[in-house]
Amino acid sequence: MPDWLRDSQWLWWVGAALAFGIVEMTTLDLIFLMLALGALVAALVAGAGLPLLWQFLVFALSAGLFVFALRPVALKYLKLEGKGARLGIEGHIGQTATVLTEVTDRGGLVKLRGEDWTARAELEGSTYPVGDLVTVVRIDGATAVVTEAQPEDKPFDTDHPPLG
């Protein structure tokens, strides 16, 4: 094996780690991140001058160790309990909104998570004046169906006085 190739083996492992990292960004399941870590360990071994066979053995062992020991711990730490975070429309349910124009069972407008939403009261005959806080109980199309906010609900969209 030529000297230039033997002296640059660690760079190939760093390149493999970068490639695994790029693939991880598209999958987000932490498998390729563990392989990237294994490739970095192999790069250290290559930098120490060990033969190619030892580099592959160290890569396989360290990647396997990371996949079976580190990945479960990382997944447990990163994931929320239960079904995970509610995203999209489901993420609005249970949020507190501020009434912008009077909300009745026929229509109105609220500010929900920084956006203006059409809204209507859940119960027939309910009316919420401008400035009231309401809680989103469901989303019908592009309309937030709301009810009176509970005292423990904290508004998401409020202006706070400047500090100092």
Short mmCIF file of N, CA and C in Angstrom, two decimals, residues 39-134:
data_model
loop_
_atom_site.label_atom_id
_atom_site.label_comp_id
_atom_site.label_asym_id
_atom_site.label_seq_id
_atom_site.Cartn_x
_atom_site.Cartn_y
_atom_site.Cartn_z
N ALA A 39 -17.36 5.52 12.97
CA ALA A 39 -16.37 5.90 11.96
C ALA A 39 -15.35 6.86 12.54
N LEU A 40 -15.77 7.74 13.44
CA LEU A 40 -14.82 8.65 14.08
C LEU A 40 -13.85 7.89 14.99
N VAL A 41 -14.34 6.88 15.67
CA VAL A 41 -13.46 6.05 16.49
C VAL A 41 -12.46 5.33 15.59
N ALA A 42 -12.93 4.82 14.46
CA ALA A 42 -12.04 4.16 13.50
C ALA A 42 -11.01 5.14 12.95
N ALA A 43 -11.40 6.40 12.79
CA ALA A 43 -10.46 7.42 12.32
C ALA A 43 -9.34 7.61 13.34
N LEU A 44 -9.68 7.57 14.62
CA LEU A 44 -8.64 7.67 15.65
C LEU A 44 -7.69 6.48 15.58
N VAL A 45 -8.24 5.30 15.35
CA VAL A 45 -7.41 4.09 15.24
C VAL A 45 -6.53 4.19 14.00
N ALA A 46 -7.09 4.67 12.89
CA ALA A 46 -6.30 4.83 11.67
C ALA A 46 -5.20 5.86 11.88
N GLY A 47 -5.51 6.93 12.60
CA GLY A 47 -4.51 7.95 12.88
C GLY A 47 -3.37 7.42 13.74
N ALA A 48 -3.68 6.39 14.55
CA ALA A 48 -2.64 5.78 15.38
C ALA A 48 -1.77 4.82 14.57
N GLY A 49 -2.14 4.56 13.32
CA GLY A 49 -1.32 3.73 12.45
C GLY A 49 -1.64 2.26 12.46
N LEU A 50 -2.76 1.84 13.03
CA LEU A 50 -3.12 0.43 13.03
C LEU A 50 -3.57 0.00 11.63
N PRO A 51 -3.42 -1.29 11.31
CA PRO A 51 -3.78 -1.77 9.96
C PRO A 51 -5.28 -1.65 9.68
N LEU A 52 -5.60 -1.75 8.40
CA LEU A 52 -6.96 -1.58 7.92
C LEU A 52 -7.91 -2.60 8.54
N LEU A 53 -7.48 -3.82 8.72
CA LEU A 53 -8.32 -4.85 9.34
C LEU A 53 -8.73 -4.42 10.75
N TRP A 54 -7.78 -3.90 11.52
CA TRP A 54 -8.10 -3.43 12.88
C TRP A 54 -9.04 -2.24 12.84
N GLN A 55 -8.89 -1.38 11.86
CA GLN A 55 -9.78 -0.23 11.73
C GLN A 55 -11.22 -0.68 11.52
N PHE A 56 -11.42 -1.68 10.64
CA PHE A 56 -12.76 -2.18 10.40
C PHE A 56 -13.33 -2.89 11.62
N LEU A 57 -12.50 -3.64 12.31
CA LEU A 57 -12.96 -4.31 13.53
C LEU A 57 -13.38 -3.29 14.60
N VAL A 58 -12.56 -2.27 14.78
CA VAL A 58 -12.89 -1.23 15.77
C VAL A 58 -14.15 -0.49 15.34
N PHE A 59 -14.29 -0.21 14.05
CA PHE A 59 -15.51 0.44 13.56
C PHE A 59 -16.74 -0.41 13.87
N ALA A 60 -16.67 -1.69 13.53
CA ALA A 60 -17.82 -2.58 13.74
C ALA A 60 -18.16 -2.69 15.22
N LEU A 61 -17.16 -2.87 16.06
CA LEU A 61 -17.42 -3.01 17.50
C LEU A 61 -17.95 -1.72 18.11
N SER A 62 -17.31 -0.60 17.79
CA SER A 62 -17.77 0.66 18.40
C SER A 62 -19.14 1.07 17.87
N ALA A 63 -19.39 0.90 16.57
CA ALA A 63 -20.70 1.24 16.02
C ALA A 63 -21.78 0.36 16.64
N GLY A 64 -21.48 -0.94 16.77
CA GLY A 64 -22.44 -1.85 17.41
C GLY A 64 -22.71 -1.46 18.85
N LEU A 65 -21.67 -1.10 19.57
CA LEU A 65 -21.83 -0.66 20.96
C LEU A 65 -22.68 0.61 21.04
N PHE A 66 -22.41 1.55 20.15
CA PHE A 66 -23.19 2.79 20.14
C PHE A 66 -24.66 2.51 19.81
N VAL A 67 -24.90 1.63 18.82
CA VAL A 67 -26.28 1.35 18.41
C VAL A 67 -27.06 0.67 19.52
N PHE A 68 -26.42 -0.30 20.19
CA PHE A 68 -27.16 -1.08 21.18
C PHE A 68 -27.10 -0.52 22.60
N ALA A 69 -26.14 0.35 22.90
CA ALA A 69 -26.04 0.90 24.26
C ALA A 69 -26.41 2.38 24.32
N LEU A 70 -25.87 3.18 23.42
CA LEU A 70 -26.08 4.63 23.48
C LEU A 70 -27.40 5.07 22.84
N ARG A 71 -27.76 4.44 21.72
CA ARG A 71 -28.97 4.86 21.00
C ARG A 71 -30.24 4.75 21.83
N PRO A 72 -30.49 3.64 22.55
CA PRO A 72 -31.71 3.58 23.36
C PRO A 72 -31.78 4.67 24.43
N VAL A 73 -30.65 4.98 25.02
CA VAL A 73 -30.62 6.04 26.04
C VAL A 73 -30.91 7.39 25.38
N ALA A 74 -30.30 7.63 24.23
CA ALA A 74 -30.53 8.89 23.52
C ALA A 74 -31.98 9.02 23.07
N LEU A 75 -32.56 7.94 22.56
CA LEU A 75 -33.97 7.99 22.14
C LEU A 75 -34.89 8.27 23.32
N LYS A 76 -34.61 7.63 24.45
CA LYS A 76 -35.44 7.85 25.63
C LYS A 76 -35.34 9.30 26.09
N TYR A 77 -34.16 9.87 26.00
CA TYR A 77 -33.95 11.25 26.42
C TYR A 77 -34.60 12.24 25.46
N LEU A 78 -34.56 11.96 24.17
CA LEU A 78 -35.05 12.91 23.17
C LEU A 78 -36.55 12.86 22.94
N LYS A 79 -37.17 11.70 23.15
CA LYS A 79 -38.60 11.58 22.86
C LYS A 79 -39.44 11.98 24.06
N LEU A 80 -40.60 12.57 23.75
CA LEU A 80 -41.54 12.92 24.79
C LEU A 80 -42.31 11.68 25.20
N GLU A 81 -42.77 11.67 26.43
CA GLU A 81 -43.55 10.53 26.88
C GLU A 81 -44.88 10.49 26.15
N GLY A 82 -45.47 9.33 26.10
CA GLY A 82 -46.76 9.18 25.44
C GLY A 82 -46.60 9.10 23.94
N LYS A 83 -47.49 9.74 23.22
CA LYS A 83 -47.49 9.66 21.77
C LYS A 83 -46.54 10.66 21.13
N GLY A 84 -45.86 11.45 21.92
CA GLY A 84 -44.96 12.45 21.37
C GLY A 84 -45.65 13.79 21.27
N ALA A 85 -44.93 14.72 20.72
CA ALA A 85 -45.45 16.08 20.61
C ALA A 85 -46.57 16.13 19.58
N ARG A 86 -47.59 16.91 19.90
CA ARG A 86 -48.68 17.09 18.94
C ARG A 86 -48.25 18.17 17.96
N LEU A 87 -48.39 17.88 16.70
CA LEU A 87 -47.95 18.80 15.66
C LEU A 87 -49.13 19.23 14.81
N GLY A 88 -48.93 20.29 14.05
CA GLY A 88 -49.96 20.75 13.12
C GLY A 88 -51.20 21.21 13.85
N ILE A 89 -52.34 20.86 13.30
CA ILE A 89 -53.62 21.28 13.85
C ILE A 89 -53.81 20.73 15.26
N GLU A 90 -53.39 19.49 15.49
CA GLU A 90 -53.54 18.90 16.83
C GLU A 90 -52.79 19.71 17.88
N GLY A 91 -51.71 20.37 17.49
CA GLY A 91 -50.92 21.18 18.42
C GLY A 91 -51.67 22.40 18.92
N HIS A 92 -52.71 22.83 18.22
CA HIS A 92 -53.48 24.00 18.64
C HIS A 92 -54.53 23.66 19.70
N ILE A 93 -54.94 22.42 19.74
CA ILE A 93 -55.99 22.02 20.69
C ILE A 93 -55.46 22.14 22.11
N GLY A 94 -56.23 22.82 22.94
CA GLY A 94 -55.84 23.04 24.33
C GLY A 94 -55.07 24.34 24.53
N GLN A 95 -54.70 25.03 23.47
CA GLN A 95 -53.96 26.28 23.58
C GLN A 95 -54.91 27.43 23.94
N THR A 96 -54.35 28.41 24.60
CA THR A 96 -55.11 29.61 24.96
C THR A 96 -54.96 30.64 23.84
N ALA A 97 -56.05 31.28 23.49
CA ALA A 97 -56.05 32.31 22.45
C ALA A 97 -56.69 33.57 23.01
N THR A 98 -56.38 34.70 22.39
CA THR A 98 -56.94 36.00 22.79
C THR A 98 -57.98 36.42 21.75
N VAL A 99 -59.14 36.83 22.22
CA VAL A 99 -60.23 37.25 21.32
C VAL A 99 -59.88 38.61 20.72
N LEU A 100 -59.89 38.68 19.38
CA LEU A 100 -59.60 39.94 18.67
C LEU A 100 -60.88 40.66 18.27
N THR A 101 -61.86 39.91 17.78
CA THR A 101 -63.19 40.46 17.53
C THR A 101 -64.17 39.51 18.23
N GLU A 102 -65.27 40.05 18.68
CA GLU A 102 -66.21 39.26 19.47
C GLU A 102 -66.47 37.89 18.84
N VAL A 103 -66.38 36.85 19.68
CA VAL A 103 -66.59 35.49 19.22
C VAL A 103 -67.96 35.02 19.70
N THR A 104 -68.77 34.54 18.76
CA THR A 104 -70.07 33.96 19.08
C THR A 104 -70.10 32.55 18.50
N ASP A 105 -71.26 31.91 18.60
CA ASP A 105 -71.37 30.58 18.02
C ASP A 105 -71.45 30.64 16.49
N ARG A 106 -71.45 31.86 15.94
CA ARG A 106 -71.50 32.02 14.48
C ARG A 106 -70.17 32.48 13.90
N GLY A 107 -69.30 33.07 14.70
CA GLY A 107 -68.02 33.52 14.15
C GLY A 107 -67.29 34.47 15.07
N GLY A 108 -66.12 34.88 14.65
CA GLY A 108 -65.28 35.80 15.38
C GLY A 108 -63.83 35.61 14.95
N LEU A 109 -62.91 36.25 15.69
CA LEU A 109 -61.50 36.20 15.35
C LEU A 109 -60.68 36.14 16.63
N VAL A 110 -59.69 35.23 16.66
CA VAL A 110 -58.80 35.11 17.82
C VAL A 110 -57.35 35.12 17.35
N LYS A 111 -56.44 35.44 18.28
CA LYS A 111 -55.01 35.32 18.02
C LYS A 111 -54.55 34.05 18.71
N LEU A 112 -54.09 33.09 17.91
CA LEU A 112 -53.69 31.78 18.40
C LEU A 112 -52.25 31.53 17.97
N ARG A 113 -51.36 31.44 18.93
CA ARG A 113 -49.94 31.19 18.67
C ARG A 113 -49.38 32.17 17.66
N GLY A 114 -49.73 33.44 17.81
CA GLY A 114 -49.18 34.49 16.96
C GLY A 114 -49.88 34.68 15.64
N GLU A 115 -50.90 33.90 15.36
CA GLU A 115 -51.63 34.00 14.09
C GLU A 115 -53.09 34.34 14.35
N ASP A 116 -53.69 35.09 13.42
CA ASP A 116 -55.12 35.38 13.51
C ASP A 116 -55.90 34.21 12.92
N TRP A 117 -56.87 33.71 13.70
CA TRP A 117 -57.70 32.58 13.28
C TRP A 117 -59.16 32.97 13.35
N THR A 118 -59.95 32.50 12.38
CA THR A 118 -61.39 32.63 12.54
C THR A 118 -61.78 31.67 13.66
N ALA A 119 -62.80 32.06 14.41
CA ALA A 119 -63.18 31.25 15.56
C ALA A 119 -64.68 31.29 15.74
N ARG A 120 -65.17 30.32 16.49
CA ARG A 120 -66.57 30.34 16.90
C ARG A 120 -66.65 29.63 18.24
N ALA A 121 -67.67 30.02 19.01
CA ALA A 121 -67.88 29.44 20.33
C ALA A 121 -68.39 28.02 20.20
N GLU A 122 -67.97 27.17 21.12
CA GLU A 122 -68.39 25.77 21.09
C GLU A 122 -69.87 25.64 21.43
N LEU A 123 -70.33 26.40 22.43
CA LEU A 123 -71.71 26.29 22.88
C LEU A 123 -72.58 27.37 22.25
N GLU A 124 -73.75 26.98 21.81
CA GLU A 124 -74.69 27.91 21.21
C GLU A 124 -75.07 28.97 22.23
N GLY A 125 -75.08 30.22 21.81
CA GLY A 125 -75.45 31.32 22.69
C GLY A 125 -74.28 31.92 23.46
N SER A 126 -73.11 31.30 23.42
CA SER A 126 -71.93 31.84 24.13
C SER A 126 -71.36 33.01 23.35
N THR A 127 -70.88 34.00 24.10
CA THR A 127 -70.25 35.17 23.50
C THR A 127 -69.00 35.51 24.31
N TYR A 128 -67.91 35.80 23.60
CA TYR A 128 -66.66 36.18 24.26
C TYR A 128 -66.23 37.53 23.71
N PRO A 129 -66.16 38.55 24.59
CA PRO A 129 -65.81 39.89 24.12
C PRO A 129 -64.32 40.02 23.80
N VAL A 130 -63.97 41.11 23.11
CA VAL A 130 -62.59 41.41 22.74
C VAL A 130 -61.72 41.43 23.99
N GLY A 131 -60.55 40.79 23.91
CA GLY A 131 -59.61 40.76 25.02
C GLY A 131 -59.75 39.55 25.92
N ASP A 132 -60.87 38.84 25.84
CA ASP A 132 -61.04 37.63 26.66
C ASP A 132 -60.07 36.55 26.23
N LEU A 133 -59.76 35.67 27.17
CA LEU A 133 -58.95 34.50 26.86
C LEU A 133 -59.88 33.31 26.68
N VAL A 134 -59.63 32.54 25.62
CA VAL A 134 -60.42 31.36 25.34
C VAL A 134 -59.48 30.18 25.11
#
